[in-house]
Amino acid sequence: METAMAKTPAKRQVIFLTMLLLLWEADSEAIRYSMPEETESGYLVANLAKDLGLRVGELATRGAQIHSKGNKELLQLDAETGNLFLKEKLDREVLCGVTDPCVLHFQLILENPVQFFQTDLQITDINDHSPEFPHREMLLKIQEIAQPGTVFPLKAAQDSDIGNNAVQNYTVNPNLHFHVVTQSRADGSKYPELVLDRALDREEQPELTLTLTALDGGSPPRSGTTAVRIEVVDINDNAPQFVQSLYEVQIPENSPLNALIVTVSARDLDAGMNGNVAYSLFQGGGVSQPFAIDEITGEIRLSDELDFEVNNHYSIEIAAMDGGGLSGKCTVSVQVLDVNDNAPELTIRKLTIPIPENSPETVVAVFSVSDSDSGDNGRMVCAIPNDLPFLLKPTFKNYYTLVAEGPLDRESRAEYNITITVTDVGTPRLTTQHTITVQVSDVNDNAPAFTQTSYILFVQENNSPALHIGTISATDSDSGSNAHITYSLLPTQDPQLALDSLISINADSGQLFALRALDYEDLQTFEFQVGATDQGSPALSSQALVRVLVLDANDNAPFVLYPLQNASVPCTELLPRAAEPGYLVTKVVAVDHDSGQNAWLSFQLLKATEPGLFSVWAHNGEVRTSRLLSERDAPKHRLLLLVKDNGDPPRSASVTLHVLLVDGFSQSYLPLPEVARDPAQDEDLLTLYLVIALASVSSLFLLSVLLFVGVRLCRRARAASLGNFSLPEAHFPGHLIDVSGAGTLSQSYQYEVCLKGGTGTNEFKFVKPLFPNVETQAAAEENENAVVRNSFVFY
């Protein structure tokens, strides 16, 4: 069989070449064994491992398999020991028929690497069949005028054995008239001829019976017998003679039934009944032949279907007998011509499915092809589609391996449907196709890939614990456990970030949860790494950055820095009556710990003693006058301001301002507005006042003296102080009042605001501007007298 590789744009073709097979070296050298037929199953044929020079157990590790034509496993291989056993009893006649020698061909296929060994097992014949004649009795008509030495052909016996075990000799029982001669045909088969030794006399013995025995050459020999009944007939001068002793014809195997094969013809010179010829098949054995002959015309026609692959040649013996019992014989040689009536056969010997991805030149399948036809009808072309990453490689005789052209990527394509097409080159061409579905198994060669390289998650502060704040997701192109992803939190590089107390992750779904409530004012943002790991071996992983931004909630009310609202003494702002509209009285300063619009503050005047006198700038908290002051305006004003943020819902704080109107900053004193007292405190003070009043009556004189002395001492001290250009000591509030030219006054003034110690009303004393001149000294004396006159002590 010829082998070759031929490529077309659509297919890769491979043709068998006989010359290529002759070049096979080690793999093509057949290992031959022989055994007799009818050997019992379990018989040890040989040790293949030893004969092939392989180590014990190597056949098992390399996946050794035995294959034979027809898929019938006659032999069994023990791969561990290398022993080859007979699987069932073999009958040579069933396996090979008349073919000699009877050789069964087996192929041993090894993997890693793929290797082929040819094994031939010859089945020798044993003498297990006896010769058999086609009929239990043969009728032979012989004229009484037949001369001694005349030869009469007899039908041969059939023996299924071959060689010496076939029929080797014929004998006839002892008699006075005949003996048997054994003749040989061209194919070596034997047939008998009856020879007349003594003339017959019809009147003496009109009929006699002989026993014909066929003997084979076996040891011991087997035999078969038949009866030959001879009728002696009257004189018939001439026996029929065929025109040709040998007819040679050819007929296609697909010829229809009743097709004319050939017409034979015989002539008889006698007249009357003795000249009438009748044709018949003079078959030489028990083999049924697919022919029939017309006994009158001699036409031989096809009576059964022909099959070149079963029998390609027939030898037919035709007998022509006249009415007097004389006969003649000829041979018709029929050669059956092969036609392309058998499609190629493809047999998968080994299939590796699925195949792992990334493996170079993986053997997918080992298969054999065959065609029962002959010549061009049996020459085959094997091909697969050209657009697939696979190759067909001829390996051993009619064996092929289907291999991957290179590493396969399951993620690109997980399955291939490969159609193997085997076509013969006969006319018409016959084709066989076999489709192999090749699945590519997954290898963990792809790490999980996050859908994003980084994630930004937003969470509102003051969230509830275990709040789902987001989900990370990763995909894996692999399959099965190689694609099963587990999510985890990776250790953070920031030692101050207690990630385990902030965030948890669902290992299966990638959902992230905030473990506790987050405070924007404490932690605005933090980031961490998450990992995705598959379950492959070895496991592959990837990571992504997650940044969590805490969104501010309006959970902090504005806080007023100035004026302080928790002081025991309220802050009082001074406002000169001469202030122009827009005069800056004070500025409310507030902050909000929130951010964004939650920290945008606005100011609003809610309530005032004199509506319309003051206004508040909404964005900076400046309190300014809205108009000129008049004498009718109250000297003391109380303003209630609202500081509100821009959150949703908004939060606010209130501010109370006290404003005291002054005629000018040169006034000697200004009483502060009374501080609201608790009623309980007032009752305690009243009791105290009564006690003091009783005590004061008894000590009036003593107090008068002390007052006089104190006044004298005070005059001396103030005189000394004014002489040194210094101010008298006084108790100052917690802030200094500095009125500069930046306000509505045209000049800078510095005033001294004093509180008299121990007074119930905490009267103010305003001192005029200090200048080092004589007028100031004189004015100081007047002020001293004013202080004495206007100072009151309350108990």
Coordinates of C-alpha atoms in Angstrom, one line a residue, residues 94 290 320 328 364 500 742:
V94 CA -12.9 -19.9 10.0
P290 CA -23.0 -19.1 -7.8
A320 CA -22.2 -33.1 -21.3
G328 CA -17.7 -35.4 -21.9
V364 CA -5.1 13.0 20.0
D500 CA -9.9 44.2 60.5
A742 CA -11.1 102.0 61.1

